[in-house]
Coordinates of N, CA and C in Angstrom, one line a residue:
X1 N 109.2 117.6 76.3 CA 108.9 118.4 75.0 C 110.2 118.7 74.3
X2 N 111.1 119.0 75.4 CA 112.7 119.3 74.6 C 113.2 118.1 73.8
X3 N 112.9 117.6 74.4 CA 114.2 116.0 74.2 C 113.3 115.2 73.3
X4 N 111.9 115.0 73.2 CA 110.9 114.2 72.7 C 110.1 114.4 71.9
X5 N 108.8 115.1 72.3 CA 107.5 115.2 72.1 C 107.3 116.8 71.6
X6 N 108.2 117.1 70.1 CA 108.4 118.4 69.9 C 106.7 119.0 69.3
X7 N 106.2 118.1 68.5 CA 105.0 118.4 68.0 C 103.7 118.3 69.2
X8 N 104.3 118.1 70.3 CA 102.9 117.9 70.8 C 101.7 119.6 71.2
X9 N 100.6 119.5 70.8 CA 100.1 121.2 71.1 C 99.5 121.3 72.7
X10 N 99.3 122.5 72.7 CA 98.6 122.9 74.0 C 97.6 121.9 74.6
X11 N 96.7 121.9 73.5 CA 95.9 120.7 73.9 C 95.4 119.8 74.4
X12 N 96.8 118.5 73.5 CA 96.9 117.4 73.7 C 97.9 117.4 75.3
X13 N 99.1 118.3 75.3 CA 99.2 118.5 76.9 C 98.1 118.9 78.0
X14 N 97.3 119.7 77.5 CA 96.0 119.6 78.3 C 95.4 118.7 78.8
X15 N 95.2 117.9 78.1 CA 94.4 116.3 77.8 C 95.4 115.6 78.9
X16 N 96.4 115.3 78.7 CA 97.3 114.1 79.9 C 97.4 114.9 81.4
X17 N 96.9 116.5 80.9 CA 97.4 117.3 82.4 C 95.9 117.1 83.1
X18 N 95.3 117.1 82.9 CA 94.1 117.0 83.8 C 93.2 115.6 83.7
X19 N 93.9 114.6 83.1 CA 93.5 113.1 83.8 C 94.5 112.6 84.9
X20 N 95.7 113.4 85.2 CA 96.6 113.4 86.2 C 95.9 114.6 87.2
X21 N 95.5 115.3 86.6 CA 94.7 116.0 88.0 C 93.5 115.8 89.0
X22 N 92.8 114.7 87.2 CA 91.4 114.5 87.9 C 91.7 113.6 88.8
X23 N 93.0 112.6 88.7 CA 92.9 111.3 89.4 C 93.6 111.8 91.0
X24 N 94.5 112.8 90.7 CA 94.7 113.3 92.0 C 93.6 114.2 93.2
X25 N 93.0 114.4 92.5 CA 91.4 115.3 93.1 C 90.6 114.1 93.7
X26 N 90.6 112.9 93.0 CA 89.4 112.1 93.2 C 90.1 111.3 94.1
X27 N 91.6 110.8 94.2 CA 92.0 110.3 95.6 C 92.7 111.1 97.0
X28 N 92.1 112.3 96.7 CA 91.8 113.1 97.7 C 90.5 112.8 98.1
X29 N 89.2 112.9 97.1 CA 88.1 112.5 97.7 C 87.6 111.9 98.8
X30 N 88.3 110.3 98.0 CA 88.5 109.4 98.6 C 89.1 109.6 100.1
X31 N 90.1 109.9 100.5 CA 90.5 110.1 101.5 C 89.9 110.7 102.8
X32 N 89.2 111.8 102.0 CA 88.3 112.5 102.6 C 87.0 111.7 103.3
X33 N 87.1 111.0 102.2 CA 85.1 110.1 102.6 C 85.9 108.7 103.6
X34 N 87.4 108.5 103.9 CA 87.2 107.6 104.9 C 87.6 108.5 105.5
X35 N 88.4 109.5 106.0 CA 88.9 110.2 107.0 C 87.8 110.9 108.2
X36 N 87.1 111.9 107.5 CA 85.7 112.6 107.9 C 84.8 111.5 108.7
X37 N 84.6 110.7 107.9 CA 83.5 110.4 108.6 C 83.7 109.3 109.6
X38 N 85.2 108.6 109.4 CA 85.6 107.9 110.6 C 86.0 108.7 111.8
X39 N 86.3 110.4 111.4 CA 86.7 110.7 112.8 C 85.2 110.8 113.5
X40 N 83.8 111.1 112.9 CA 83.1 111.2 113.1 C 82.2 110.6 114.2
X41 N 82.5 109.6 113.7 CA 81.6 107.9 113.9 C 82.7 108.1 115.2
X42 N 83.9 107.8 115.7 CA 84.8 107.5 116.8 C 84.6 108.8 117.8
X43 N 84.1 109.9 117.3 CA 83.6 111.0 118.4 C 82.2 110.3 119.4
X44 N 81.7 110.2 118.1 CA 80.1 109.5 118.6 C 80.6 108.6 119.7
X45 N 81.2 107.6 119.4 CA 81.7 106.5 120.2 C 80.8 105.3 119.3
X46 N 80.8 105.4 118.3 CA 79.8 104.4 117.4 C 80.6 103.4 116.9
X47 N 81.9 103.1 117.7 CA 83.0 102.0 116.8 C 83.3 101.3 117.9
X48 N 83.5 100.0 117.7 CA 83.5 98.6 118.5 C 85.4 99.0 119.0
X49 N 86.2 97.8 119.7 CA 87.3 98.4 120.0 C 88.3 97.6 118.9
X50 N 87.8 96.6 117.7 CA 88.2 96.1 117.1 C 88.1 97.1 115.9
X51 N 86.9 97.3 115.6 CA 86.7 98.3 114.2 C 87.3 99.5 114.7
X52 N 87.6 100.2 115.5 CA 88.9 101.1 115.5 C 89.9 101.0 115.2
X53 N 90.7 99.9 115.3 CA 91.7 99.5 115.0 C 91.8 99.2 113.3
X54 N 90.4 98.7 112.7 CA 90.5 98.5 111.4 C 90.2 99.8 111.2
X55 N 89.4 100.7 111.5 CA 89.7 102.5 110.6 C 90.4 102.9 111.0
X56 N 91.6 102.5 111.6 CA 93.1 103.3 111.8 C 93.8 102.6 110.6
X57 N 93.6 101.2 110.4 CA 94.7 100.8 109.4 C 94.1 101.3 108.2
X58 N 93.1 101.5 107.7 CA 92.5 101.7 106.5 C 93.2 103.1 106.2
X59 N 92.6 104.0 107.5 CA 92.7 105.6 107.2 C 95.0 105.2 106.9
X60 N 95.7 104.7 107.8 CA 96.7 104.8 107.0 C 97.4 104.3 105.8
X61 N 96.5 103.5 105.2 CA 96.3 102.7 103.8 C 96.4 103.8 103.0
X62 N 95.5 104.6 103.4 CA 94.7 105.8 102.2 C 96.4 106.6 102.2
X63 N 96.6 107.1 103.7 CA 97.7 108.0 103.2 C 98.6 107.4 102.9
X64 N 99.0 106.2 103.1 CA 100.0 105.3 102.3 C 100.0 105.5 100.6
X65 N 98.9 105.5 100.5 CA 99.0 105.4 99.0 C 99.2 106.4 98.2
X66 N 98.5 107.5 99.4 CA 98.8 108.5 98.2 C 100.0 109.3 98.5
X67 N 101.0 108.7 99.3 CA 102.8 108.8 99.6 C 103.0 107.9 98.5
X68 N 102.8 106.6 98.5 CA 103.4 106.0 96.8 C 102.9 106.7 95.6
X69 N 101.8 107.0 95.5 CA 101.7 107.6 94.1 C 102.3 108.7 94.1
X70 N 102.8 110.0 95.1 CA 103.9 111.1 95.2 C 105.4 110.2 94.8
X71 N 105.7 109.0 95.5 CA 106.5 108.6 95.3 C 107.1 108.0 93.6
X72 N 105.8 107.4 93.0 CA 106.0 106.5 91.7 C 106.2 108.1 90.8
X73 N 105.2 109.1 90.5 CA 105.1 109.7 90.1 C 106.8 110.8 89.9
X74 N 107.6 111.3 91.1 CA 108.4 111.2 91.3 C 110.1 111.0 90.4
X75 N 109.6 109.3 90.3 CA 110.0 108.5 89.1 C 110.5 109.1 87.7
X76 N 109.2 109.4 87.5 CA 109.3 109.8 85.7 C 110.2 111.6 85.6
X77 N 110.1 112.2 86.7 CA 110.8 113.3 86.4 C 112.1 113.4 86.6
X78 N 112.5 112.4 87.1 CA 114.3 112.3 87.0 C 114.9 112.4 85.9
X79 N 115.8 113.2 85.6 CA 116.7 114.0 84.2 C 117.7 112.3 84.3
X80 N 118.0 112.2 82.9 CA 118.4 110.6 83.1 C 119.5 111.3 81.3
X81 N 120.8 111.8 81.9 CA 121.8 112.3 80.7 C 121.8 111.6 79.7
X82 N 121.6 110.2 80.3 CA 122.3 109.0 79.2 C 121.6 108.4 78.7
X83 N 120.2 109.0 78.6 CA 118.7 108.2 78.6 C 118.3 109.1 77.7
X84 N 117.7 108.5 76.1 CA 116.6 109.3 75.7 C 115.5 108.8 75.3
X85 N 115.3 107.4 76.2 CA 113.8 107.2 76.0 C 112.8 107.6 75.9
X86 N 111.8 107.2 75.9 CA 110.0 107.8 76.1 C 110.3 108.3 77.8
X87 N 110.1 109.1 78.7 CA 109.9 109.2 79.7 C 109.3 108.4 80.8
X88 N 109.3 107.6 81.7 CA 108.1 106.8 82.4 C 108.6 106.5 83.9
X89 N 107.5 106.4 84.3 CA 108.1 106.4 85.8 C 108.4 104.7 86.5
X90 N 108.9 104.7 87.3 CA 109.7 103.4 87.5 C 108.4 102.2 87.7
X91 N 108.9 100.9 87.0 CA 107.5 100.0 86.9 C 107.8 99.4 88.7
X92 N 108.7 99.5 89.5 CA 108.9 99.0 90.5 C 107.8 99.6 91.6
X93 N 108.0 101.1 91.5 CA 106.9 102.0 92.4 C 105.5 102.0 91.7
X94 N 105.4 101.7 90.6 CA 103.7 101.4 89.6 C 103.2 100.0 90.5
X95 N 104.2 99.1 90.3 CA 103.7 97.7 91.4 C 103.3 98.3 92.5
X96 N 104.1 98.9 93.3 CA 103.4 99.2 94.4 C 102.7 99.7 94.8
X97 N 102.0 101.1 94.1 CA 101.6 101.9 94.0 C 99.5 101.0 93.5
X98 N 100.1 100.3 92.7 CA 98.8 99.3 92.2 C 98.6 98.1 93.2
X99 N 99.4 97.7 93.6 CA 99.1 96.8 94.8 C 98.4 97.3 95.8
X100 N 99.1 98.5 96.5 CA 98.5 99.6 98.0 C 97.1 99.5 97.3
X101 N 96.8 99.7 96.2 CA 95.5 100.1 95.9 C 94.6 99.1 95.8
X102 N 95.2 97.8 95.8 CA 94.2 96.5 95.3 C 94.2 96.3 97.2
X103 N 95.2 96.0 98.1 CA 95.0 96.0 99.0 C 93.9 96.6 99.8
X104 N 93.9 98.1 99.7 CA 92.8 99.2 99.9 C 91.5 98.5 100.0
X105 N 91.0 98.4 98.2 CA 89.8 98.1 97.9 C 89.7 96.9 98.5
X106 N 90.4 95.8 98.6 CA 89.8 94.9 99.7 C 89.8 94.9 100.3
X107 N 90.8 95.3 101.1 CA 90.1 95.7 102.8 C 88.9 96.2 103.2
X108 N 88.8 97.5 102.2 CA 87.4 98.3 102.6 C 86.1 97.3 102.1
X109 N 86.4 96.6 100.9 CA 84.8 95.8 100.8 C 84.9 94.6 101.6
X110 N 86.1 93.8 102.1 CA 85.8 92.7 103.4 C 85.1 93.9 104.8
X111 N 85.6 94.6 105.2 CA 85.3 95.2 106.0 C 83.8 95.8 106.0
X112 N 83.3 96.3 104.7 CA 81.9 96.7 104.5 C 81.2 95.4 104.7
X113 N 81.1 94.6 104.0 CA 80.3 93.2 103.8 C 80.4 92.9 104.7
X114 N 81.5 92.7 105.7 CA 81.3 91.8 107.1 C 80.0 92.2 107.8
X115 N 80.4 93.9 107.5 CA 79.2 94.7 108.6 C 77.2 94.6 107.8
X116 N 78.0 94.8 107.1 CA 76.5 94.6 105.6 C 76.0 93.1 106.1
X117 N 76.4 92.2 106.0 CA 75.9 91.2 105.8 C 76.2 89.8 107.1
X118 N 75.4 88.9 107.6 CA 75.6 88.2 108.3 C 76.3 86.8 108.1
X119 N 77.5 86.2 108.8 CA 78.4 85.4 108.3 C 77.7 84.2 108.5
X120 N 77.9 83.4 107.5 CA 77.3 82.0 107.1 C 78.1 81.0 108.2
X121 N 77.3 80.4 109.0 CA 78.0 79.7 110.0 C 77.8 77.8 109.3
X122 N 78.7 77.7 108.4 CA 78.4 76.2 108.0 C 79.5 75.3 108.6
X123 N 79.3 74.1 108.5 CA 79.8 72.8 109.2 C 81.0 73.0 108.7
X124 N 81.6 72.8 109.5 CA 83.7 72.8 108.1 C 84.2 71.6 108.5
X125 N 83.5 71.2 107.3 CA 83.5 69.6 106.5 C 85.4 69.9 106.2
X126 N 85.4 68.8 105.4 CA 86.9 68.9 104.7 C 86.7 69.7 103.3
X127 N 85.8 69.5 102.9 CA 85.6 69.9 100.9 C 85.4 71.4 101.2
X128 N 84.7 71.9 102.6 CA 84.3 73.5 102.6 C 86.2 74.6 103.3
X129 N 87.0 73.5 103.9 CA 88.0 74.0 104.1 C 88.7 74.1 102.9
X130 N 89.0 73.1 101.7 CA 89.6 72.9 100.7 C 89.4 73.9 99.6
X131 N 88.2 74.2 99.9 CA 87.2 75.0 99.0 C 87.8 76.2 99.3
X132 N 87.9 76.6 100.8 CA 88.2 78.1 101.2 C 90.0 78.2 101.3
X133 N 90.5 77.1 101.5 CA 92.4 77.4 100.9 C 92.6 77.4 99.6
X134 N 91.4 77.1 98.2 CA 91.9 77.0 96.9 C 91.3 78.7 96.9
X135 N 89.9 78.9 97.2 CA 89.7 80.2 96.8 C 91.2 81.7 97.7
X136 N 92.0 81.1 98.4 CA 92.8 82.2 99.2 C 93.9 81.7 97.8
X137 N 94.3 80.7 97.7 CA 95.4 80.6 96.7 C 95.2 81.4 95.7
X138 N 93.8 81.1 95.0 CA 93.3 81.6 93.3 C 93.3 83.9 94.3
X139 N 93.0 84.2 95.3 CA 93.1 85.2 95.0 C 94.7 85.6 95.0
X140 N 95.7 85.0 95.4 CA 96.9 85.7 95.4 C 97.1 85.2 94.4
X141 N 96.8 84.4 93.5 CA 97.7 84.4 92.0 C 96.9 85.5 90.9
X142 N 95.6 86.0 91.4 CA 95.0 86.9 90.2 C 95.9 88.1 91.3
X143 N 96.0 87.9 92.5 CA 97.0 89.6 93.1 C 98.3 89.5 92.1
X144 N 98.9 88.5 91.9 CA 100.4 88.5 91.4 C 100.2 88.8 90.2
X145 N 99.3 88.5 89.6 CA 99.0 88.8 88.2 C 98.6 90.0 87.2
X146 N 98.0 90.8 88.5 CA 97.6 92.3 88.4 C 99.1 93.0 88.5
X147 N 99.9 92.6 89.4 CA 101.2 93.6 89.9 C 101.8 93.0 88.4
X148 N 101.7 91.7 87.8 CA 102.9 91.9 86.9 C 102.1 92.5 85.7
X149 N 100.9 92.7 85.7 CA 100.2 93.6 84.4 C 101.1 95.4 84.9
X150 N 101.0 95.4 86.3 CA 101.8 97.3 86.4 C 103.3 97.2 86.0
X151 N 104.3 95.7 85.8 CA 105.3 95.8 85.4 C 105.1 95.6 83.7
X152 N 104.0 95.5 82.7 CA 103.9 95.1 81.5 C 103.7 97.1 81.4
X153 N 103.1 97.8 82.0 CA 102.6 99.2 82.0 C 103.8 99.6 81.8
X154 N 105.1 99.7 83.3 CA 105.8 100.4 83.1 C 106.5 100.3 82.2
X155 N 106.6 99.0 82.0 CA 107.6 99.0 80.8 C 107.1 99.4 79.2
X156 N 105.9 99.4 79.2 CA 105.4 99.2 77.7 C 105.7 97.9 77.1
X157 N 105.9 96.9 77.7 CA 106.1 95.4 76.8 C 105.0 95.2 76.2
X158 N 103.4 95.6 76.6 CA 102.8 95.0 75.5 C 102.8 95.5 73.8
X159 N 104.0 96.5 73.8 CA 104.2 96.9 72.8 C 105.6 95.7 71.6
X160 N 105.8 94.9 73.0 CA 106.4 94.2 72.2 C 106.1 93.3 71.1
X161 N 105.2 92.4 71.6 CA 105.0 91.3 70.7 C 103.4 91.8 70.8
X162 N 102.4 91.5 69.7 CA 101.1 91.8 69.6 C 100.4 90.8 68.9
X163 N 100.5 89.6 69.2 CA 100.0 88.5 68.8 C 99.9 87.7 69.9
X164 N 99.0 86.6 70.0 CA 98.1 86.0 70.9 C 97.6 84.4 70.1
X165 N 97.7 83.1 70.9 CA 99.0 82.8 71.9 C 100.2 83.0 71.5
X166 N 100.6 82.6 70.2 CA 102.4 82.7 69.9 C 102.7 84.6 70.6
X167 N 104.0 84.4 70.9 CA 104.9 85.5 70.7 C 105.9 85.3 69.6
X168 N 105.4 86.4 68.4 CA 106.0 86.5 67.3 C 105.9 85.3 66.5
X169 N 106.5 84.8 66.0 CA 106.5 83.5 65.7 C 107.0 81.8 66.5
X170 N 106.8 82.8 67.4 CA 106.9 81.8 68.1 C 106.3 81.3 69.6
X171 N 106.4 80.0 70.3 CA 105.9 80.1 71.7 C 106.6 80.3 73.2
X172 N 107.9 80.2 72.7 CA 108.5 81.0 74.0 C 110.0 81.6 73.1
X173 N 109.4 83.1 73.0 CA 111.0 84.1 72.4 C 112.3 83.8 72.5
X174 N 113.0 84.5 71.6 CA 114.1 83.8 71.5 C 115.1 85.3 72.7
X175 N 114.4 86.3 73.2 CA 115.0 87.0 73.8 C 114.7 87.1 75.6
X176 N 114.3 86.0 75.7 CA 113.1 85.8 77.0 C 114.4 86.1 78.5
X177 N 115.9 85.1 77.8 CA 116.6 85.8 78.9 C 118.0 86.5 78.4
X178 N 117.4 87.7 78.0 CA 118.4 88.2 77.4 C 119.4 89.2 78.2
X179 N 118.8 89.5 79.9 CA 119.3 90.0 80.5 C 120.3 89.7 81.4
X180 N 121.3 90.0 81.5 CA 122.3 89.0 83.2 C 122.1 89.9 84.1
X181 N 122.3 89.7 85.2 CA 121.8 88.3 85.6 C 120.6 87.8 85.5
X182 N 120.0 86.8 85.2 CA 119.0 86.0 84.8 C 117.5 86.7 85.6
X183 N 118.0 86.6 87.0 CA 116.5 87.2 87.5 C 116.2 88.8 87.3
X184 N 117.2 89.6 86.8 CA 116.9 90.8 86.1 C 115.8 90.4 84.9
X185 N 115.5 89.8 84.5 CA 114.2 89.3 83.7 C 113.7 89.7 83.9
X186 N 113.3 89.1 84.8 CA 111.3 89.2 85.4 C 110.9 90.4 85.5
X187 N 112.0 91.1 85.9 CA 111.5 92.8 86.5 C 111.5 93.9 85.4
X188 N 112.8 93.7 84.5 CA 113.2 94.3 84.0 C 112.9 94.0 82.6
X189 N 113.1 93.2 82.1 CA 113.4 92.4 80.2 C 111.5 92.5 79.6
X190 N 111.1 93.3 79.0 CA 110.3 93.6 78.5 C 109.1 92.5 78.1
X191 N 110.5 91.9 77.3 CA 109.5 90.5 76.8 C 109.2 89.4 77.6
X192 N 110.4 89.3 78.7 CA 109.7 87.8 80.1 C 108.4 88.7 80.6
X193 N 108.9 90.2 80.9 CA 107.4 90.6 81.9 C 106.4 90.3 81.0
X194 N 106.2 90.4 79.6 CA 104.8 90.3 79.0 C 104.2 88.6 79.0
X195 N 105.6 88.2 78.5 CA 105.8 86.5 78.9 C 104.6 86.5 80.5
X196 N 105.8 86.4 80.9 CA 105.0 86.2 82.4 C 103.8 86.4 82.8
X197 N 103.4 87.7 82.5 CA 102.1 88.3 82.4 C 100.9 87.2 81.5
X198 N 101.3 86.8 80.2 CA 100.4 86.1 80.1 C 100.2 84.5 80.4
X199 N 101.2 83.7 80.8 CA 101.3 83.3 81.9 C 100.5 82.8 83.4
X200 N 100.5 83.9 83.8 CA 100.1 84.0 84.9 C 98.2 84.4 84.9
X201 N 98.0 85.2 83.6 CA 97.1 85.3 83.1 C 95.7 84.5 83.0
X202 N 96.6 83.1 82.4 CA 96.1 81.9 81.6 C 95.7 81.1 82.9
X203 N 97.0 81.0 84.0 CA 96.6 80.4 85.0 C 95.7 81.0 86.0
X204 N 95.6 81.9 86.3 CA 94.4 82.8 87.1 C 93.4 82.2 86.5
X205 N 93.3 82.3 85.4 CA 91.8 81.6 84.6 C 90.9 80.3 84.6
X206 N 92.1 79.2 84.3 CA 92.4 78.1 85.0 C 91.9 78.0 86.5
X207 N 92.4 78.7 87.3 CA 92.3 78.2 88.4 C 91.1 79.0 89.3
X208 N 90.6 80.0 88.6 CA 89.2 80.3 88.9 C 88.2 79.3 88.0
X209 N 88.5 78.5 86.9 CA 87.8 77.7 86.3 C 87.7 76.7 87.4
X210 N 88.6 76.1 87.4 CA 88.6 75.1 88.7 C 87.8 75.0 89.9
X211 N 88.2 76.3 90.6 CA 87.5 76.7 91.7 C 85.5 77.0 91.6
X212 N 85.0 77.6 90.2 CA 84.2 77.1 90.0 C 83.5 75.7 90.1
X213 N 84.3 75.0 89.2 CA 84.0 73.2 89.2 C 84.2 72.8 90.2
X214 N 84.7 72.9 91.1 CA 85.2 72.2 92.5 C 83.9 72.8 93.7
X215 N 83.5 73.9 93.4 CA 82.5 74.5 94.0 C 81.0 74.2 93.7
X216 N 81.1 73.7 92.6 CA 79.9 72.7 92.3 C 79.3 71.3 93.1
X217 N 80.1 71.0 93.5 CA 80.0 69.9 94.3 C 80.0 69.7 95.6
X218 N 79.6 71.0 96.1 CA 79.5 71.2 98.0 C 78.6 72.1 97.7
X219 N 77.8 71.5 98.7 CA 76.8 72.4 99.5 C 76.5 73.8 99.9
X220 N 76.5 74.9 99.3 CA 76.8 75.9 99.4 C 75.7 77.5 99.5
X221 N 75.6 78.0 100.5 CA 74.5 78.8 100.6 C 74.6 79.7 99.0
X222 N 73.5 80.3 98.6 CA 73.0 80.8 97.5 C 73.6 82.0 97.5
X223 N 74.1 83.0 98.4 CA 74.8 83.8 98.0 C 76.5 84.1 98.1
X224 N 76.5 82.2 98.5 CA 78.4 81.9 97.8 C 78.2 81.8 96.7
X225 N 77.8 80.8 96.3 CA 77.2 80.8 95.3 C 77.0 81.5 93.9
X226 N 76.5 82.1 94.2 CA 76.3 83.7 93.1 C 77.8 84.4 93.2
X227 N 78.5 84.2 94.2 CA 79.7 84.8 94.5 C 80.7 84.1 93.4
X228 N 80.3 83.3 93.5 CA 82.0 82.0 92.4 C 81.2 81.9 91.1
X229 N 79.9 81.9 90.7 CA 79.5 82.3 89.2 C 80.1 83.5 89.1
X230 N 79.7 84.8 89.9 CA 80.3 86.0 89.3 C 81.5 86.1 89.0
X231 N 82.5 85.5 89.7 CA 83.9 85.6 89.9 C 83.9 84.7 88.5
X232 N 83.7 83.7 87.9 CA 83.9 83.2 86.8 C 83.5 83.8 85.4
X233 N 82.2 84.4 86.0 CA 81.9 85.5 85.2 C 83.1 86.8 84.6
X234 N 83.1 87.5 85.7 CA 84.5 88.4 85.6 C 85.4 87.7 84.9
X235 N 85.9 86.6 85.3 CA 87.4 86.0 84.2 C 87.3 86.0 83.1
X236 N 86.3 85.8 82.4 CA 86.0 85.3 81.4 C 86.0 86.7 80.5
X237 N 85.1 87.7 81.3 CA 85.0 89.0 80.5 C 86.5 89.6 80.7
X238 N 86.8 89.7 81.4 CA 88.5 89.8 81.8 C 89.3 89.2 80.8

């Protein structure tokens, strides 16, 4: 408010102060609804000696994460003399912080579904292995794609260029490596992270397109099935 944001009113501080509170309350919740009831279930003795092991890693996932978000948060209140930017907390702990959390949620819904539902015991032909190393590749390039969308956040790069496909007038900027050393870029230089970001974007898309079409042509029970239309579904609205 000193250095910056001299007009802002009670308000509108209100308004950013309790979407930061609600999200801290609700991953408390969260923590709560695996904590409770996992100690619960392992009193009972209602946990196998393998799913113990997965609600120990899960339960330290949760407090993992909410040590990174203390940690990213952190970030933005460091007094910076020589700095009078917009305020923001570092895009390096935002990666992480958004990763712990993509990790989280899949663990917990591989782990639910396993239990939910019974595993498809099919032949593993060559086309059903090929099928299952493209769909592991396609999710780590939509994982890498999300973490460089939390470096496009911290930075604010999508404030850079706001045109689609060109950037600016053009298709690859004339400031793309304006940083030294060169791989200070990727992390740091506004315009490669948005670069990159869409990028990586295009190819996620691609290569769930693919993975569709390639999935067309094997044999496939009806609720994989439904599984790789929705996932193409999602990209598309994505």
């Amino acid at each position: 408010f000193n250095s910056l944001n001299h007009d802002m009113t009670l308000t509108e501080f209100k308004f950013i102060w309790y979407m930061e509170y609600s999200h801290r309350m609700w991953g408390r919740v969260v923590g709560l609804a695996y904590i409770l009831p996992a100690a619960y279930f392992w009193r009972k003795g209602w946990l196998s000696r393998p799913m113990k092991g997965c609600v120990l890693a899960l339960c330290g996932l949760v407090c993992f994460q909410g040590l990174l978000g203390w940690y990213m948060v952190k970030s933005g209140l460091e007094e910076r003399p020589d700095s009078y930017d917009i305020p923001r907390v570092s895009q390096y702990r935002l990666a992480a912080h958004l990763g712990s959390a993509l990790v989280l949620y899949s663990a917990s819904l591989w782990t639910g579904l396993s239990l939910l539902l019974p595993r498809h015991k099919l032949p593993e032909t060559h086309q059903l292995l090929r099928l299952r190393q493209f769909a592991h590749g396609t999710t780590a390039l939509i994982f890498l794609t999300a973490l460089s969308g939390a470096f496009v956040a911290g930075l604010d790069a999508g404030l850079v260029y706001n045109s689609f496909p060109k950037m600016g007038e053009r298709w690859i900027p004339d400031d793309l490596l304006a940083f030294s050393p060169v791989l200070r870029n990727i992390f740091e230089n506004p315009t490669t992270v948005q670069f990159d970001h869409r990028i990586l974007g295009i190819t996620s898309f691609m290569a769930v397109t693919a993975l569709y079409l390639f999935s067309r042509k094997i044999p496939l029970p009806r609720r994989t099935r439904m599984a790789v239309t929705s996932l193409l579904a999602v990209a598309c609205m994505q």
